[in-house]
Each structure stands twice: as structure tokens, then as C-alpha cells.
Coordinates of C-alpha atoms (C1' of nucleotides) in Angstrom, one line a residue:
Chain U
X1 CA -30.7 -64.3 88.8
X2 CA -33.6 -63.5 86.5
X3 CA -33.0 -60.3 84.6
X4 CA -31.7 -61.5 81.4
X5 CA -32.6 -64.7 79.7
X6 CA -30.0 -64.9 77.0
X7 CA -27.2 -63.8 79.2
X8 CA -28.0 -66.4 81.8
X9 CA -28.0 -69.1 79.1
X10 CA -24.7 -67.7 77.9
X11 CA -23.3 -68.0 81.4
X12 CA -24.7 -71.5 81.9
X13 CA -23.2 -72.8 78.7
X14 CA -19.9 -71.0 79.4
X15 CA -19.6 -72.6 82.8
X16 CA -20.3 -76.0 81.3
X17 CA -17.4 -75.4 78.8
X18 CA -15.1 -74.2 81.6
X19 CA -15.9 -77.1 83.8
X20 CA -15.3 -79.5 81.0
X21 CA -18.8 -80.8 80.8
X22 CA -18.6 -79.7 77.1
X23 CA -15.1 -80.6 76.0
X24 CA -13.0 -79.1 73.2
X25 CA -13.9 -80.6 69.9
X26 CA -17.2 -81.8 71.1
X27 CA -20.5 -80.7 69.7
X28 CA -22.9 -78.8 72.0
X29 CA -26.6 -79.6 71.7
X30 CA -28.3 -78.1 68.6
X31 CA -30.2 -74.9 68.8
X32 CA -33.5 -76.8 68.8
X33 CA -32.4 -79.0 71.6
X34 CA -31.3 -76.0 73.6
X35 CA -34.7 -74.4 72.9
X36 CA -36.3 -77.4 74.6
X37 CA -33.8 -77.5 77.5
X38 CA -34.1 -73.9 78.4
X39 CA -37.7 -73.6 77.4
X40 CA -37.3 -70.5 75.3
X41 CA -37.3 -69.4 71.7
X42 CA -34.6 -70.1 69.1
X43 CA -33.6 -66.5 68.7
X44 CA -32.8 -66.2 72.4
X45 CA -30.6 -69.3 72.2
X46 CA -29.0 -67.9 69.1
X47 CA -28.1 -64.7 71.0
X48 CA -26.3 -66.7 73.7
X49 CA -24.5 -68.9 71.1
X50 CA -23.4 -65.8 69.1
X51 CA -21.9 -64.3 72.2
X52 CA -20.0 -67.5 72.8
X53 CA -18.8 -67.5 69.2
X54 CA -17.6 -63.9 69.4
X55 CA -15.7 -64.6 72.5
X56 CA -13.9 -67.6 71.0
X57 CA -15.5 -70.4 73.0
X58 CA -17.4 -72.1 70.2
X59 CA -17.4 -72.3 66.4
X60 CA -20.7 -72.5 64.6
X61 CA -20.8 -74.5 61.4
X62 CA -23.7 -74.2 59.1
X63 CA -25.6 -77.4 58.6
X64 CA -23.5 -79.3 61.2
X65 CA -23.7 -77.6 64.6
X66 CA -21.5 -75.8 67.2
X67 CA -18.3 -77.2 68.4
X68 CA -16.3 -76.2 71.5
X69 CA -12.9 -74.5 70.9
X70 CA -9.9 -74.8 73.1
X71 CA -8.1 -71.7 72.0
X72 CA -9.4 -69.7 74.9
X73 CA -6.8 -70.7 77.5
X74 CA -5.6 -67.7 79.5
X75 CA -2.1 -66.8 79.8
X76 CA -1.1 -63.6 81.3
X77 CA -2.6 -60.2 81.9
X78 CA -5.5 -58.4 80.4
X79 CA -7.5 -60.4 78.0
X80 CA -10.7 -58.5 77.3
X81 CA -11.6 -56.0 79.9
X82 CA -11.2 -57.4 83.3
X83 CA -9.5 -56.0 86.4
X84 CA -6.3 -57.3 87.9
X85 CA -8.3 -58.8 90.8
X86 CA -10.5 -60.8 88.5
X87 CA -7.4 -61.9 86.6
X88 CA -5.5 -62.9 89.7
X89 CA -8.4 -65.0 90.8
X90 CA -8.4 -66.9 87.4
X91 CA -4.6 -67.3 87.4
X92 CA -4.5 -68.7 90.9
X93 CA -0.9 -67.4 91.5
X94 CA 0.0 -65.7 94.7
X95 CA -0.3 -62.0 94.0
X96 CA -0.5 -58.8 95.9
X97 CA -1.2 -55.1 95.3
X98 CA 0.8 -52.4 96.9
X99 CA -0.6 -48.9 96.9
X100 CA 2.4 -46.5 96.5
X101 CA 0.6 -43.3 95.9
X102 CA -2.9 -41.9 96.3
X103 CA -3.5 -38.2 95.8
X104 CA -5.6 -35.6 94.2
X105 CA -3.8 -33.7 91.4
X106 CA -4.4 -31.1 88.7
X107 CA -3.7 -32.4 85.2
X108 CA -0.5 -31.6 83.4
X109 CA -0.5 -31.3 79.6
X110 CA -0.2 -35.1 79.0
X111 CA -3.1 -35.8 81.3
X112 CA -5.3 -33.1 79.9
X113 CA -4.9 -34.7 76.5
X114 CA -5.4 -38.3 77.7
X115 CA -8.4 -37.6 80.0
X116 CA -10.0 -34.8 78.0
X117 CA -10.1 -32.5 81.0
X118 CA -9.4 -28.8 81.6
X119 CA -6.6 -27.5 83.9
X120 CA -9.1 -26.7 86.7
X121 CA -10.6 -30.2 87.1
X122 CA -9.5 -32.5 89.9
X123 CA -7.9 -35.9 89.1
X124 CA -7.3 -38.8 91.4
X125 CA -3.9 -40.3 90.8
X126 CA -3.3 -43.8 92.0
X127 CA 0.1 -45.6 91.7
X128 CA 0.1 -49.3 92.5
X129 CA 2.6 -52.1 92.2
X130 CA 1.5 -55.6 91.3
X131 CA 3.6 -58.2 93.0
X132 CA 3.3 -61.8 91.5
X133 CA 5.1 -64.7 93.2
X134 CA 7.1 -62.3 95.3
X135 CA 8.4 -60.1 92.4
X136 CA 7.4 -56.5 91.6
X137 CA 6.3 -57.0 88.0
X138 CA 3.7 -54.4 87.0
X139 CA 3.5 -50.7 87.7
X140 CA -0.1 -49.4 87.4
X141 CA -0.7 -45.6 87.2
X142 CA -4.4 -44.8 87.2
X143 CA -6.0 -41.5 86.7
X144 CA -9.7 -40.9 87.5
X145 CA -11.8 -37.9 86.8
X146 CA -13.1 -36.7 90.2
X147 CA -16.4 -35.8 88.5
X148 CA -17.1 -39.5 88.3
X149 CA -15.2 -40.7 91.3
X150 CA -15.7 -38.3 94.2
X151 CA -14.0 -40.4 96.9
X152 CA -11.1 -43.0 97.0
X153 CA -9.2 -44.6 99.8
X154 CA -6.0 -46.6 100.1
X155 CA -8.1 -49.5 101.3
X156 CA -10.2 -49.4 98.2
X157 CA -7.2 -49.2 95.9
X158 CA -5.6 -52.2 97.7
X159 CA -8.6 -54.3 97.1
X160 CA -10.3 -53.7 93.8
X161 CA -11.1 -50.2 92.4
X162 CA -13.4 -51.7 89.8
X163 CA -15.5 -53.6 92.3
X164 CA -15.9 -50.3 94.2
X165 CA -16.8 -48.3 91.1
X166 CA -19.3 -50.8 89.9
X167 CA -20.9 -52.0 93.1
X168 CA -20.7 -48.9 95.3
X169 CA -20.7 -46.0 92.9
X170 CA -22.9 -47.9 90.3
X171 CA -20.7 -46.7 87.5
X172 CA -21.3 -48.7 84.3
X173 CA -18.0 -49.5 82.8
X174 CA -18.7 -50.2 79.2
X175 CA -15.7 -50.4 76.9
X176 CA -12.0 -49.6 76.6
X177 CA -9.4 -48.8 74.0
X178 CA -5.9 -50.3 74.7
X179 CA -2.6 -49.5 73.2
X180 CA 0.5 -51.6 73.6
X181 CA 4.1 -50.6 72.9
X182 CA 7.6 -50.9 74.2
X183 CA 9.4 -48.0 75.9
X184 CA 12.7 -47.4 77.6
X185 CA 12.3 -47.7 81.3
X186 CA 12.2 -44.5 83.4
X187 CA 13.6 -43.7 86.8
X188 CA 10.1 -44.3 88.3
X189 CA 10.1 -47.8 86.8
X190 CA 13.4 -48.6 88.3
X191 CA 12.3 -47.3 91.6
X192 CA 9.2 -49.3 92.0
X193 CA 9.8 -52.5 90.0
X194 CA 12.3 -55.4 90.2
X195 CA 13.6 -54.7 86.7
X196 CA 16.7 -56.9 86.7
X197 CA 18.9 -56.1 83.7
X198 CA 16.1 -55.1 81.4
X199 CA 16.3 -51.7 79.8
X200 CA 12.7 -51.6 78.4
X201 CA 9.2 -52.1 79.7
X202 CA 6.0 -53.0 77.9
X203 CA 3.5 -50.1 78.2
X204 CA -0.2 -50.7 78.1
X205 CA -2.3 -47.6 77.8
X206 CA -5.9 -48.0 78.7
X207 CA -8.7 -45.6 78.0
X208 CA -11.9 -46.6 79.9
X209 CA -15.3 -45.4 79.0
X210 CA -18.7 -45.5 80.7
X211 CA -22.1 -46.5 79.3
X212 CA -22.7 -43.1 77.8
X213 CA -19.4 -43.1 76.1
X214 CA -17.8 -40.6 78.5
X215 CA -14.1 -41.1 79.3
X216 CA -13.6 -41.5 83.0
X217 CA -10.3 -43.3 83.4
X218 CA -6.8 -43.3 81.9
X219 CA -4.4 -46.0 83.0
X220 CA -0.8 -46.7 82.2
X221 CA 0.3 -50.2 83.0
X222 CA 4.1 -50.8 82.8
X223 CA 5.2 -54.5 82.7
X224 CA 8.6 -56.0 83.0
X225 CA 9.5 -57.4 79.6
X226 CA 9.9 -61.0 80.4
X227 CA 6.7 -61.4 82.3
X228 CA 4.4 -59.8 79.7
X229 CA 2.1 -61.9 77.7
X230 CA -1.1 -61.1 76.0
X231 CA -3.6 -63.3 74.3
X232 CA -6.2 -62.2 71.8
X233 CA -8.9 -63.8 69.8
X234 CA -10.1 -62.3 66.6
X235 CA -12.7 -63.2 64.0
X236 CA -12.4 -62.3 60.3
X237 CA -15.3 -60.5 58.7
X238 CA -16.2 -61.6 55.3
X239 CA -17.9 -59.0 53.2
X240 CA -18.9 -60.9 50.0
Chain G
X1 CA -23.6 -56.7 46.2
X2 CA -26.8 -58.6 47.1
X3 CA -26.1 -61.6 49.3
X4 CA -26.3 -60.3 52.7
X5 CA -28.6 -57.5 53.8
X6 CA -27.4 -56.7 57.3
X7 CA -23.7 -56.9 56.2
X8 CA -24.2 -54.5 53.4
X9 CA -26.0 -52.1 55.7
X10 CA -23.0 -52.6 58.2
X11 CA -20.6 -51.7 55.4
X12 CA -22.6 -48.7 54.2
X13 CA -22.8 -47.3 57.7
X14 CA -19.1 -48.1 58.3
X15 CA -18.0 -46.3 55.2
X16 CA -20.1 -43.2 56.2
X17 CA -18.3 -43.2 59.5
X18 CA -14.9 -43.6 57.9
X19 CA -15.6 -40.9 55.3
X20 CA -16.7 -38.6 58.1
X21 CA -20.3 -38.3 57.0
X22 CA -21.1 -39.5 60.5
X23 CA -18.6 -37.7 62.7
X24 CA -17.4 -38.8 66.2
X25 CA -19.7 -37.7 68.9
X26 CA -22.6 -37.4 66.5
X27 CA -25.8 -39.4 66.7
X28 CA -26.5 -41.7 63.8
X29 CA -30.2 -42.0 62.7
X30 CA -32.4 -44.0 65.0
X31 CA -33.2 -47.6 64.3
X32 CA -36.7 -46.7 63.0
X33 CA -35.3 -44.1 60.7
X34 CA -32.8 -46.6 59.3
X35 CA -35.6 -49.1 58.9
X36 CA -37.2 -46.6 56.5
X37 CA -34.0 -45.6 54.8
X38 CA -32.9 -49.1 54.0
X39 CA -36.5 -50.5 53.6
X40 CA -36.0 -53.4 55.9
X41 CA -37.0 -54.7 59.4
X42 CA -35.7 -53.4 62.7
X43 CA -34.0 -56.6 63.6
X44 CA -31.9 -56.4 60.4
X45 CA -30.9 -52.9 61.3
X46 CA -30.1 -54.0 64.8
X47 CA -27.8 -56.7 63.5
X48 CA -25.8 -54.2 61.6
X49 CA -25.7 -51.8 64.5
X50 CA -24.6 -54.5 66.9
X51 CA -21.7 -55.4 64.7
X52 CA -20.6 -51.7 64.6
X53 CA -20.9 -51.6 68.3
X54 CA -18.8 -54.8 68.9
X55 CA -16.1 -53.5 66.6
X56 CA -15.9 -50.2 68.5
X57 CA -17.4 -47.9 65.9
X58 CA -20.5 -46.8 67.8
X59 CA -21.9 -46.8 71.3
X60 CA -25.6 -47.6 71.7
X61 CA -27.3 -45.8 74.6
X62 CA -30.7 -47.0 75.7
X63 CA -33.4 -44.5 75.3
X64 CA -31.1 -42.0 73.5
X65 CA -29.6 -43.5 70.3
X66 CA -26.3 -44.5 68.9
X67 CA -23.3 -42.2 68.8
X68 CA -20.1 -42.5 66.8
X69 CA -16.9 -43.2 68.6
X70 CA -13.5 -42.1 67.6
X71 CA -11.5 -44.7 69.5
X72 CA -11.0 -46.7 66.4
X73 CA -8.0 -45.0 64.9
X74 CA -5.5 -47.4 63.6
X75 CA -2.0 -47.3 64.7
X76 CA 0.4 -50.1 63.8
X77 CA 0.1 -53.7 62.9
X78 CA -2.6 -56.3 63.4
X79 CA -5.8 -55.0 64.8
X80 CA -8.3 -57.7 64.3
X81 CA -7.6 -60.2 61.7
X82 CA -6.3 -58.5 58.6
X83 CA -3.3 -59.3 56.4
X84 CA -0.2 -57.1 56.1
X85 CA -1.3 -56.0 52.6
X86 CA -4.7 -54.9 53.9
X87 CA -3.0 -53.0 56.7
X88 CA -0.4 -51.4 54.5
X89 CA -3.1 -50.0 52.3
X90 CA -4.9 -48.5 55.3
X91 CA -1.6 -47.0 56.7
X92 CA -0.6 -45.5 53.4
X93 CA 3.1 -45.7 54.2
X94 CA 5.6 -46.9 51.6
X95 CA 6.1 -50.6 52.4
X96 CA 7.4 -53.6 50.7
X97 CA 7.5 -57.4 51.2
X98 CA 10.7 -59.4 50.6
X99 CA 10.4 -63.1 50.3
X100 CA 13.6 -64.6 51.9
X101 CA 12.7 -68.3 51.9
X102 CA 10.0 -70.5 50.4
X103 CA 10.3 -74.2 50.8
X104 CA 8.6 -77.4 51.7
X105 CA 9.7 -78.9 55.0
X106 CA 8.9 -81.7 57.4
X107 CA 7.8 -80.4 60.8
X108 CA 10.2 -80.4 63.8
X109 CA 9.0 -80.9 67.3
X110 CA 8.0 -77.3 67.7
X111 CA 6.0 -77.2 64.5
X112 CA 4.3 -80.5 65.2
X113 CA 3.0 -79.0 68.4
X114 CA 2.0 -75.6 66.9
X115 CA 0.4 -77.0 63.7
X116 CA -1.0 -80.2 65.2
X117 CA 0.5 -82.4 62.5
X118 CA 2.5 -85.6 62.3
X119 CA 6.1 -86.0 61.3
X120 CA 5.1 -87.3 57.8
X121 CA 3.0 -84.4 56.7
X122 CA 4.4 -81.7 54.4
X123 CA 4.6 -78.1 55.5
X124 CA 5.1 -74.9 53.5
X125 CA 7.6 -72.6 55.1
X126 CA 7.6 -69.0 54.1
X127 CA 10.0 -66.4 55.5
X128 CA 9.3 -62.8 54.6
X129 CA 10.7 -59.5 55.7
X130 CA 8.4 -56.4 55.8
X131 CA 10.1 -53.2 55.0
X132 CA 8.5 -50.0 56.0
X133 CA 9.8 -46.6 55.0
X134 CA 13.0 -48.3 53.9
X135 CA 13.7 -50.2 57.1
X136 CA 13.5 -53.9 57.6
X137 CA 11.2 -54.0 60.6
X138 CA 9.2 -57.2 60.7
X139 CA 10.2 -60.8 60.2
X140 CA 7.2 -63.1 59.3
X141 CA 7.6 -66.8 59.4
X142 CA 4.6 -68.6 58.1
X143 CA 3.9 -72.3 58.1
X144 CA 1.0 -73.8 56.1
X145 CA -0.2 -77.3 56.2
X146 CA 0.2 -78.6 52.6
X147 CA -3.1 -80.5 53.0
X148 CA -4.9 -77.1 52.7
X149 CA -2.4 -75.2 50.5
X150 CA -1.1 -77.6 47.8
X151 CA 0.8 -74.9 45.8
X152 CA 2.7 -71.7 46.6
X153 CA 5.0 -69.5 44.6
X154 CA 7.4 -66.6 45.4
X155 CA 5.2 -64.4 43.4
X156 CA 2.1 -65.2 45.5
X157 CA 4.1 -64.7 48.7
X158 CA 5.4 -61.3 47.6
X159 CA 1.8 -60.1 46.8
X160 CA -0.7 -61.4 49.4
X161 CA -1.0 -64.9 50.5
X162 CA -4.3 -64.3 52.1
X163 CA -5.8 -62.9 48.9
X164 CA -4.6 -66.1 47.1
X165 CA -5.9 -68.4 49.8
X166 CA -9.3 -66.7 49.9
X167 CA -9.9 -65.8 46.2
X168 CA -8.1 -68.7 44.4
X169 CA -8.2 -71.5 46.8
X170 CA -11.6 -70.5 48.3
X171 CA -10.4 -71.2 51.8
X172 CA -12.6 -69.6 54.4
X173 CA -10.4 -68.1 57.0
X174 CA -12.5 -67.7 60.1
X175 CA -10.7 -66.9 63.3
X176 CA -7.3 -66.6 64.9
X177 CA -5.7 -66.8 68.3
X178 CA -2.8 -64.4 68.9
X179 CA -0.1 -64.4 71.5
X180 CA 2.2 -61.5 72.2
X181 CA 5.3 -61.5 74.2
X182 CA 8.9 -60.2 74.2
X183 CA 11.9 -62.4 73.5
X184 CA 15.7 -62.0 73.1
X185 CA 16.5 -61.6 69.5
X186 CA 18.1 -64.6 67.6
X187 CA 20.8 -64.8 65.0
X188 CA 18.1 -65.1 62.4
X189 CA 16.5 -61.8 63.6
X190 CA 19.9 -60.1 63.4
X191 CA 20.4 -61.5 59.9
X192 CA 17.2 -60.4 58.4
X193 CA 16.2 -57.2 60.2
X194 CA 17.7 -53.8 60.8
X195 CA 17.8 -54.3 64.6
X196 CA 19.9 -51.3 65.6
X197 CA 21.0 -51.6 69.2
X198 CA 17.9 -53.5 70.4
X199 CA 18.4 -56.8 72.2
X200 CA 14.8 -57.9 72.2
X201 CA 12.0 -58.4 69.7
X202 CA 8.2 -58.4 70.1
X203 CA 6.9 -61.8 69.0
X204 CA 3.4 -62.3 67.8
X205 CA 2.3 -65.9 67.4
X206 CA -0.7 -66.4 65.3
X207 CA -2.8 -69.6 65.0
X208 CA -5.2 -69.3 62.1
X209 CA -8.3 -71.4 61.7
X210 CA -10.7 -72.2 58.9
X211 CA -14.5 -72.2 58.9
X212 CA -14.7 -75.7 60.2
X213 CA -12.3 -75.0 63.1
X214 CA -9.4 -76.8 61.5
X215 CA -6.0 -75.2 62.1
X216 CA -4.2 -74.5 58.8
X217 CA -1.6 -71.9 59.5
X218 CA 0.9 -71.0 62.2
X219 CA 2.7 -67.7 62.0
X220 CA 5.5 -66.1 64.0
X221 CA 5.8 -62.4 63.5
X222 CA 8.9 -60.8 64.9
X223 CA 8.9 -57.0 65.3
X224 CA 11.6 -54.5 66.1
X225 CA 10.8 -53.2 69.6
X226 CA 10.5 -49.5 68.8
X227 CA 8.2 -50.0 65.8
X228 CA 5.7 -52.3 67.5
X229 CA 2.3 -50.9 68.4
X230 CA -1.0 -52.7 68.9
X231 CA -4.4 -51.3 69.4
X232 CA -7.3 -53.2 70.9
X233 CA -10.9 -52.5 71.6
X234 CA -12.7 -54.5 74.3
X235 CA -16.2 -54.4 75.7
X236 CA -17.0 -55.4 79.3
X237 CA -19.7 -58.0 79.8
X238 CA -22.0 -57.3 82.7
X239 CA -23.7 -60.4 84.1
X240 CA -26.2 -59.2 86.6
Chain H
dC1 C1' -23.8 -103.7 45.9
dA2 C1' -23.3 -98.8 44.1
dC3 C1' -25.6 -94.9 43.6
dA4 C1' -29.1 -91.2 43.3
dC5 C1' -31.9 -88.7 45.9
dA6 C1' -35.4 -87.5 49.2
dA7 C1' -36.1 -86.6 54.0
dA8 C1' -34.6 -85.0 58.2
dC9 C1' -31.6 -82.8 60.4
dT10 C1' -28.3 -78.6 61.1
dT11 C1' -27.4 -73.1 61.2
dG12 C1' -28.4 -68.5 58.7
dT13 C1' -31.3 -64.6 57.3
dA14 C1' -35.4 -61.8 57.2
dT15 C1' -39.7 -60.2 58.9
dA16 C1' -43.4 -59.0 62.3
dT17 C1' -45.2 -58.2 66.8
dA18 C1' -45.4 -57.1 71.7
dC19 C1' -43.8 -55.1 75.6
dA20 C1' -40.1 -53.3 78.9
dA21 C1' -37.3 -49.6 80.1
dG22 C1' -34.8 -45.7 79.4
dT23 C1' -34.7 -40.3 77.8
dT24 C1' -36.8 -36.2 75.7
dT25 C1' -40.5 -33.2 74.8
dG26 C1' -44.3 -30.7 75.6
dT27 C1' -48.7 -30.0 77.7
dG28 C1' -51.3 -28.4 81.4
dT29 C1' -52.2 -27.8 86.3
dG30 C1' -51.4 -25.3 90.4
Chain B
dC1 C1' -43.5 -19.3 86.4
dA2 C1' -42.3 -24.0 88.5
dC3 C1' -43.5 -28.4 88.4
dA4 C1' -45.7 -33.0 87.6
dC5 C1' -46.6 -36.0 84.3
dA6 C1' -48.3 -37.9 80.1
dA7 C1' -47.0 -38.6 75.3
dA8 C1' -43.7 -39.7 72.0
dC9 C1' -39.6 -40.9 71.2
dT10 C1' -35.3 -44.0 71.9
dT11 C1' -33.0 -48.9 72.5
dG12 C1' -33.5 -53.8 74.7
dT13 C1' -35.6 -58.4 75.2
dA14 C1' -38.5 -62.2 73.9
dT15 C1' -41.4 -64.8 70.9
dA16 C1' -43.0 -66.8 66.4
dT17 C1' -42.9 -67.8 61.6
dA18 C1' -41.0 -68.6 57.0
dC19 C1' -37.7 -69.9 54.0
dA20 C1' -32.6 -70.5 52.4
dA21 C1' -28.7 -73.3 52.4
dG22 C1' -25.7 -76.4 54.2
dT23 C1' -24.8 -81.7 56.1
dT24 C1' -26.2 -86.3 57.4
dT25 C1' -29.0 -90.2 57.2
dG26 C1' -31.5 -93.6 55.1
dT27 C1' -34.5 -95.3 51.6
dG28 C1' -35.1 -97.3 47.3
dT29 C1' -34.0 -97.8 42.4
dG30 C1' -31.2 -99.8 39.0

DNA sequence: CACACAAACTTGTATATACAAGTTTGTGTG
DNA sequence: CACACAAACTTGTATATACAAGTTTGTGTG
């Protein structure tokens, strides 16, 4: 609790939207009403509302008010920057993580480029399979710079690496760049996944950065074609 | 010009980043220095900087300053909410739009669902092929509610529909929900595109909304597998 | 009744101030 | 010299005020 006023108002309003107390199409209380409800200033309310707007939960209309949107329904993996565990919890489907590899490696040319490291640095390599409703759908290959993550265990990898990084190691994960494209599947894909007849996989490359803009993780997430789905929300900037 | 102070500062700083006057890894001037340069208040500067940060151009670090990121390099289509014409200009590759169909239709079941319209309403249907470097790569199927777009011509479709909608019709395009997935290619895909041996296409569904949260356009964009690439930037929210 | 228009609402922008909480710099003590 | 620590910077949060610019409501005039 405490800590941050506008974030806690954001969370409170968000949970009211998710619980359906504020329904899609409905107006939420005006800024001035919220000022009274939360006993705070209008600027603080506006910070919370602007966050909701950026994330696609409400639409603010000048002179009228803010209405709840319903475009924000989740489908499949990775909307925004959340971990597989957080996602699995939201989806509510039976899912399981299998740790196939966990080892310390020296970077090859590809990794040196992706992780911005020299040949002498140590890298954690984690290979995990995500099983959803009994099928091996996603192959996750994570690479962490040992400088930031001195220790890892199979147990941690099976639960949630992000939880460990943020709660135990106190790393502040801040932002990520993602790339999506389609690639022919490799021997490794065929070995670890239930690929059926598909000849291609959807590849999601993830570059994850800390608070101070240092790159600490590179992830390649390889999805079976038919199970891949990504949902995005975007606002248009008008320049005038 | 004029109009909006913090947006014009945002644009000015953005162009300095894109031109390389502020280089990746470099610190930009502090908020107080920018206050003096632009002769404005700190809150106005902060609005501009927060926009840059949300869009992935800078990283703000408490106590230190703001540094320029280089994660924002464009790759292929549709990062954020921009039109094909705007994108083609940024990419600088020879590209061309071919209008294959332009007609007024009544919605079928699928369209009724996607566009939230009744069977009696009129819908503009536009089918366009995007040719890049001589190859027919993307099939765009756009559907506009006639209520919002009374008139369309082949000429407008070949240039930029968005430019027409925003400049001529004064529609205020505000936000969009996108869905990505992979699908088996159809007869239509094979007819209009150079599909080579590929058996699947990447489908991008786009629901585009106006200022007042009314849905006015549904688009299905079908991309040849090997040419599809999407780049995304995401920030993690920390709740505390 | 029809209509104009003021009044009361809504959100948007700009400014100013105060203090909290990080990081850097430099002074001065031992 | 090494070190502690204050001073001067940085960004982050919270509050208050003023006015602009939309929309809705309701009053009152003709």
C-alpha cells in the first residue's frame, strides 16, 4: 500500500473495470467527482486516467467525460510486458513449464551481438518448453548476462524467473523491445515441440532492459503457428 | 505551429533524436535546462519527455537524467498506428498500391460482427495489394461504415485513405486494436499475391476507432510469411 | 412552441511551488 | 591520502490556480 497515490488510484479504477463495476460503454465519474472520492488533487486523478487511456481501458472525450472501452480483452501470449506465469494466471488454462536445459555458456557470435557482451563474459542459458492443455506449444530460449543474474536453479526456472529477478534480486525490469517474424522450423523446434505438420514457427525476439537502460536479457520465443495470437493496442498521435 | 506547446517540444526533441543531434546512449539536457531553452514550465517539459519515454525514444533515470535509446529502429509494417503510406515513406523502399476492388456492399455475418453494424447499413469495401520492390506482398481488405465515409474513389484509395479521412473529412482517428495470427492461405490470397510456395499467411486484424470511441473501420491485412516483421516496444508497470 | 444563449458542467493546457528521493560533485576533517 | 558528508544537481510526486475549449442543461425571449 501507500507509496504511490496515482498508481494506487489507477489500480483501483482498473480493478473496477475488470470486475465489471464500470462496464464497457459506461461513463466513469468525472475528474472532479474522483477528486472528491479519493480526496486528492485533479492532476493526480488525471495521471491515473491518462495511464488507463494509454493502456486502452478508457477513452477520454473533451467536454463529455471518460468512457470504458472493451477492446482490451486478452487473447494469447505476450500483450505488453508480462511473464508467462502472469499470463497463464490470467488465461486460466492448464499450463506447465518444463525446464529442458540450464547451463552457463560463453556467447557465440549471435549472442555477442544480441546481448552486447564480449567473448569472455558468462551467460546463463535456459531452455524451457511451455505446455498448454497438454501440448508442447512454445519453446523459450532465455539468455541472461551473469553480471546481473549471478545464480539460477532449475527450480527457479520452473516457477517464474521474473518473480525471482524482481523479488529476490531486486532487479528493476523496465522496458523491452520485441520483434515478431516467421521462420522455418529447426531441428531443435522439432525435438522439443509438438509441431504436427507445420513447417514454420512464429519467432518472438525479446530484448529486456533494466531501469538504467542496460540490456540484461535476450529471449527467443518460438511458437507453433496455429496457437500464436498477439493483441496490441495503439493510439495515434496527432501533431497539428 | 502554435497550438500545442508540449507536443511541439516533443516533436522538436524527436526530430533531434532522429537526425542524430541527440545520439543513442547520450544524455539529453536536463529538465531545468530545457525549461530555459524552450522558455516554459517544468511540467510542460515533463509532458514532452514522458511522451518520448512511452514511445521508447528515451529512458528517464531518477537523479541522473534522460538518455537516448536506440531500440526504436523501424523494421517492417505497422508499428504503432500509421498508414501504409506513412510507413513506405519511412522505409524508403520502392512500393506501390494497386486498388483491386472498390464497391459498396451490405455486411455479411462476419462483417456485422466486426463492424458492429446492422444488415441494412452500407459498407465500403476496398481491396488493395501492396507491392514492395516489385513483389505483391500484402493484401489489404478495408471496410468502412458509410455513415462515417460517404464517398470514396479509386484515386483516393491508391493514394492514402487516411490522408483523405483526416484532412478532407476531418475524421479524428484515435486508437486501434490489432490482432495478429497465422492462417492457411485462401484462394483470394493466391489470386492476388505472389505467394511462392508458402501455405500460410500472417493475418493482421485492425479495428480502428474515432475520437468518440465509435468503430468506423475494420481492416484485414494479409502478409506473405517471409516478409512479415513487426516491432513493438513495451514498458513494464510496477505496482508496489 | 421554437430558438438563442447563458450557465454549469466536462476535459485540456500551462504555470508555479514544495518537497521527496535518487546521483554527482566537491569540500573538509581526520 | 582516504573517507564522511554536505551541497548541488538530477527526476518523481502532489497540490493549487487559471483559463481554454468542448458538451449539456435549462432558462427566458420572441
